Short mmCIF file of C-alpha atoms in Angstrom, two decimals:
data_model
loop_
_atom_site.label_atom_id
_atom_site.label_comp_id
_atom_site.label_asym_id
_atom_site.label_seq_id
_atom_site.Cartn_x
_atom_site.Cartn_y
_atom_site.Cartn_z
CA ALA A 1 -0.51 39.53 -11.54
CA ALA A 2 -4.35 38.31 -13.10
CA ALA A 3 -2.71 35.30 -14.42
CA PHE A 4 -0.92 34.49 -11.02
CA GLY A 5 -4.96 35.03 -9.11
CA ALA A 6 -6.66 33.06 -11.70
CA PHE A 7 -4.20 30.50 -11.17
CA ARG A 8 -4.88 30.96 -7.75
CA ARG A 9 -8.03 30.43 -8.01
CA GLN A 10 -8.19 26.78 -10.22
CA CYS A 11 -5.71 25.82 -7.17
CA GLU A 12 -7.82 26.83 -4.15
CA ALA A 13 -11.22 25.54 -6.35
CA ASP A 14 -13.06 21.91 -5.79
CA GLY A 15 -15.99 22.07 -7.92
CA GLY A 16 -15.51 20.02 -11.65
CA TRP A 17 -12.61 17.65 -10.33
CA GLN A 18 -12.76 13.96 -9.55
CA SER A 19 -11.12 12.59 -6.08
CA CYS A 20 -8.39 9.79 -7.10
CA TYR A 21 -5.98 9.34 -4.05
CA GLY A 22 -6.29 10.75 -0.41
CA ARG A 23 -3.93 9.94 2.76
CA ASP A 24 -1.81 11.10 4.81
CA GLY A 25 -2.45 14.44 4.22
CA LEU A 26 -2.00 14.46 1.10
CA ALA A 27 -4.80 14.93 -2.27
CA VAL A 28 -4.93 13.92 -5.97
CA CYS A 29 -7.57 14.99 -7.97
CA VAL A 30 -8.25 15.04 -11.82
CA GLN A 31 -10.53 17.10 -14.16
CA ALA A 32 -11.26 14.70 -17.27
CA PRO A 33 -10.59 16.31 -20.69
CA PRO A 34 -13.39 18.63 -22.24
CA PRO A 35 -14.93 16.78 -25.72
CA GLY A 36 -12.35 16.70 -28.44
CA SER A 37 -9.08 17.48 -26.15
CA GLY A 38 -6.98 14.71 -24.78
CA VAL A 39 -5.74 16.48 -22.03
CA HIS A 40 -6.46 15.82 -18.44
CA ARG A 41 -5.34 18.03 -15.58
CA LEU A 42 -3.84 16.97 -12.40
CA LYS A 43 -4.14 18.57 -9.18
CA CYS A 44 -1.76 17.40 -5.89
CA ARG A 45 -2.32 19.02 -2.70
CA ILE A 46 -0.19 18.31 0.20
CA ASP A 47 0.16 19.71 3.71
CA ILE A 48 3.55 20.23 4.93
CA PRO A 49 3.98 20.72 8.74
CA ASP A 50 7.67 20.64 9.25
CA VAL A 51 9.02 23.15 6.47
CA ALA A 52 8.40 27.20 5.91
CA ALA A 53 6.38 28.35 2.73
CA GLU A 54 9.60 30.09 1.80
CA THR A 55 11.88 26.86 1.85
CA VAL A 56 9.78 24.96 -0.49
CA TYR A 57 9.58 27.47 -2.65
CA ASP A 58 13.69 28.30 -2.88
CA VAL A 59 13.72 24.03 -3.14
CA LEU A 60 11.02 24.37 -6.45
CA HIS A 61 13.22 27.22 -7.62
CA ASP A 62 16.54 25.75 -7.24
CA GLY A 63 18.02 23.66 -10.88
CA GLU A 64 20.98 23.13 -8.87
CA TYR A 65 19.52 21.24 -6.05
CA ARG A 66 16.68 19.43 -7.76
CA ARG A 67 19.78 17.32 -10.06
CA SER A 68 20.26 16.26 -6.71
CA TRP A 69 16.94 14.60 -5.30
CA ASP A 70 14.72 14.26 -8.69
CA THR A 71 15.95 10.94 -9.82
CA ASN A 72 13.78 11.11 -13.25
CA VAL A 73 15.60 14.44 -14.30
CA ILE A 74 17.75 13.83 -17.80
CA ASP A 75 18.64 17.55 -17.86
CA THR A 76 17.62 20.84 -16.62
CA HIS A 77 18.84 24.12 -16.98
CA ASP A 78 18.15 27.77 -17.12
CA ILE A 79 18.02 29.17 -20.76
CA ALA A 80 17.60 33.02 -20.61
CA GLN A 81 15.80 36.05 -18.44
CA VAL A 82 12.83 37.34 -19.99
CA ALA A 83 12.59 39.85 -16.92
CA ALA A 84 13.07 39.66 -13.28
CA ASN A 85 10.58 37.37 -12.41
CA ALA A 86 10.73 35.34 -15.46
CA ASP A 87 12.72 32.68 -17.38
CA VAL A 88 12.95 30.38 -19.90
CA GLY A 89 14.17 26.60 -18.81
CA TYR A 90 14.53 23.53 -20.77
CA TYR A 91 13.52 20.33 -18.68
CA ALA A 92 14.00 16.33 -19.72
CA TRP A 93 12.76 13.62 -18.00
CA ARG A 94 12.12 9.74 -18.06
CA CYS A 95 8.86 8.60 -18.12
CA PRO A 96 7.02 5.02 -17.04
CA LYS A 97 8.51 2.20 -19.50
CA PRO A 98 7.43 1.90 -22.47
CA LEU A 99 6.86 5.30 -23.19
CA LYS A 100 9.41 7.77 -24.57
CA ASN A 101 11.15 10.16 -22.42
CA ARG A 102 10.00 13.28 -22.43
CA ASP A 103 11.28 17.15 -22.92
CA VAL A 104 9.64 20.65 -22.50
CA VAL A 105 10.88 23.87 -23.31
CA THR A 106 8.28 26.71 -20.52
CA LEU A 107 8.42 30.30 -20.13
CA ARG A 108 8.11 30.37 -16.21
CA SER A 109 7.06 32.93 -14.31
CA TRP A 110 6.54 33.62 -10.08
CA HIS A 111 5.19 35.83 -7.91
CA VAL A 112 5.00 36.11 -4.07
CA GLN A 113 2.06 37.82 -2.63
CA ASP A 114 -0.23 37.95 0.68
CA GLY A 115 2.09 34.70 2.20
CA TYR A 116 1.01 32.84 -1.17
CA HIS A 117 3.74 31.91 -3.22
CA ALA A 118 3.25 31.33 -7.01
CA ILE A 119 5.30 29.48 -9.89
CA ILE A 120 3.38 29.05 -13.13
CA ASN A 121 5.04 27.91 -17.11
CA PHE A 122 3.65 27.45 -20.39
CA SER A 123 5.33 25.98 -23.25
CA VAL A 124 7.63 27.96 -25.43
CA LYS A 125 9.42 27.79 -28.99
CA HIS A 126 13.34 28.64 -28.42
CA PRO A 127 15.23 28.85 -31.89
CA LYS A 128 18.13 27.03 -29.92
CA TYR A 129 15.95 24.04 -28.69
CA PRO A 130 14.26 22.76 -31.44
CA PRO A 131 12.68 18.99 -30.27
CA ARG A 132 15.19 16.19 -30.53
CA LYS A 133 15.23 12.70 -32.06
CA ASP A 134 15.98 10.88 -28.96
CA LEU A 135 13.05 12.54 -26.85
CA VAL A 136 9.01 12.96 -27.26
CA ARG A 137 8.78 17.28 -27.05
CA ALA A 138 5.82 17.81 -24.16
CA VAL A 139 3.66 20.98 -24.15
CA SER A 140 2.83 22.42 -20.71
CA LEU A 141 -0.68 24.34 -21.49
CA LEU A 142 -0.31 25.79 -17.90
CA THR A 143 1.57 23.48 -15.03
CA GLY A 144 2.22 25.48 -11.57
CA TYR A 145 2.91 25.61 -7.88
CA LEU A 146 1.11 27.38 -5.10
CA VAL A 147 2.43 27.40 -1.51
CA HIS A 148 0.51 29.14 1.00
CA SER A 149 1.89 29.53 4.31
CA THR A 150 -0.12 28.42 7.02
CA GLY A 151 2.38 28.86 10.12
CA PRO A 152 5.49 29.82 10.53
CA SER A 153 7.25 26.57 9.40
CA SER A 154 4.24 24.66 7.99
CA CYS A 155 2.34 25.37 4.21
CA ARG A 156 0.24 24.07 2.15
CA LEU A 157 1.78 23.19 -1.62
CA THR A 158 -0.62 22.73 -4.70
CA TYR A 159 0.40 21.78 -7.87
CA LEU A 160 -1.47 22.02 -10.55
CA ALA A 161 -0.72 20.11 -14.33
CA GLN A 162 -2.03 20.47 -17.65
CA VAL A 163 0.40 18.96 -20.05
CA ASP A 164 -0.36 17.26 -23.27
CA PRO A 165 2.62 15.02 -23.75
CA LYS A 166 1.92 14.46 -27.38
CA GLY A 167 0.84 10.74 -28.73
CA SER A 168 -2.24 9.36 -27.26
CA LEU A 169 -1.37 8.14 -23.84
CA PRO A 170 -3.00 4.74 -22.39
CA LYS A 171 -5.40 4.58 -19.94
CA TRP A 172 -3.25 3.27 -17.58
CA VAL A 173 -0.52 6.26 -18.03
CA VAL A 174 -3.14 8.84 -17.02
CA ASN A 175 -4.31 6.41 -13.76
CA LYS A 176 -0.59 5.98 -13.09
CA ALA A 177 0.36 9.22 -12.56
CA SER A 178 -2.54 10.50 -10.70
CA GLN A 179 -2.10 7.61 -8.43
CA TYR A 180 1.38 6.53 -8.40
CA LEU A 181 3.76 9.26 -9.33
CA ALA A 182 2.72 12.54 -8.62
CA PRO A 183 1.76 11.42 -4.68
CA MET A 184 5.74 9.64 -5.10
CA MET A 185 6.69 13.21 -6.72
CA LEU A 186 5.42 15.31 -3.77
CA LYS A 187 6.25 12.68 -0.93
CA LYS A 188 10.08 12.95 -2.60
CA LEU A 189 9.81 16.91 -2.64
CA HIS A 190 9.00 17.24 1.29
CA LYS A 191 11.94 15.04 2.07
CA ALA A 192 13.85 17.25 -0.35
CA CYS A 193 12.47 20.15 1.64
CA VAL A 194 13.75 18.81 5.15
CA LYS A 195 16.69 18.68 3.98
CA TYR A 196 17.20 21.73 1.20
CA PRO A 197 18.68 24.07 4.59
CA ALA A 198 21.73 21.73 5.17
CA TRP A 199 22.37 21.39 1.50
CA LYS A 200 21.50 24.99 1.18
CA GLN A 201 24.67 25.71 3.56
CA GLN A 202 27.38 23.87 1.43
CA HIS A 203 26.05 25.52 -2.00
CA GLY A 204 26.39 29.15 -2.49
CA VAL A 205 24.03 30.00 0.56
CA SER A 206 22.87 33.72 -0.21
CA ARG A 207 22.57 32.99 -4.14
CA LYS A 208 18.55 32.98 -4.72
CA PRO A 209 18.50 34.89 -8.38
CA TRP A 210 14.27 34.08 -7.98
CA LEU A 211 14.54 36.83 -4.77
CA TYR A 212 17.15 38.44 -5.49
CA PRO A 213 17.39 39.23 -9.97
CA GLU A 214 20.38 41.07 -9.58
CA GLN A 215 22.05 38.09 -9.23
CA ASN A 216 21.18 36.46 -12.06
CA THR A 217 23.67 35.69 -14.84
CA LEU A 218 21.40 34.06 -17.41
CA PRO A 219 21.17 36.11 -20.96
CA THR A 220 18.74 38.16 -21.46
CA LEU A 221 15.99 37.34 -23.87
CA ALA A 222 13.47 39.59 -25.35
CA LEU A 223 9.98 38.40 -25.74
CA SER A 224 9.77 38.83 -29.10
CA GLU A 225 12.07 35.97 -29.94
CA LEU A 226 9.56 33.22 -28.50
CA ALA A 227 6.69 31.68 -29.95
CA LEU A 228 4.22 30.29 -27.92
CA GLN A 229 4.29 26.30 -28.57
CA ARG A 230 1.25 25.03 -29.87
CA ALA A 231 0.36 21.07 -29.42
CA ALA A 232 -0.63 20.84 -32.90
CA SER A 233 2.38 21.63 -34.58
CA LEU A 234 4.29 18.98 -32.71
CA GLU A 235 4.56 15.08 -34.16
CA ASN A 236 2.17 12.64 -32.50
CA ILE A 237 3.25 9.85 -30.91
CA ASP A 238 0.95 7.44 -30.98
CA GLU A 239 1.53 5.10 -27.74
CA SER A 240 -1.50 4.44 -27.20
CA GLY A 241 -1.54 0.67 -27.66
CA LEU A 242 1.51 0.17 -25.11
CA THR A 243 0.20 -2.15 -22.33
CA GLU A 244 2.33 -1.49 -18.74
CA VAL A 245 5.75 -2.82 -17.97
CA LYS A 246 4.82 -4.90 -14.67
#
């Protein structure tokens, strides 16, 4: 629970963040990396006036639904269960050209308390999922979502990401991610949340293993079989010279 409390404080803190986008109930800020680290932190917040916190939380968990609305997905699936509120998963996504596409293996855990729904993840190594030749293995230092209920059918969603995409990324990528890609993703997510109840009626309406662990059919995995994925152990791909494809 301490990790979730710390994550919530980071989501709610405003000091040290630089605003780079704000309109229509949507705000994006960045925090420049400390000297010697190339990893920016990104924080996005969106006020959702027409969807309950519980629904947004379900959408963030539902991998099957994600494949139907997230156009950047190359592959996403759960690998194994580690605890009633934690699993290991794989996600591969398309990056803006001319960058190479990325993938990540993460340990994800979730927690609901006092009207706050939190999901956090960080990168791990899994013996059966070594880095692939056709993708760059990214490293999530800490990525997560905090959904806070603001009414019976409204909520606020905060997305916090500190991901080392591996490779020295050019400045335009960082800017594009914060000013264009992140707001676009949140708007798309909002639309997906609105449509979710109708979709879920047709797709295993009562199946929600993230709420009912007894429904989980994943193989179990001992934490001892996983290792933290450190960025230093992965190949560094230098893409800093690439220019943006318009």
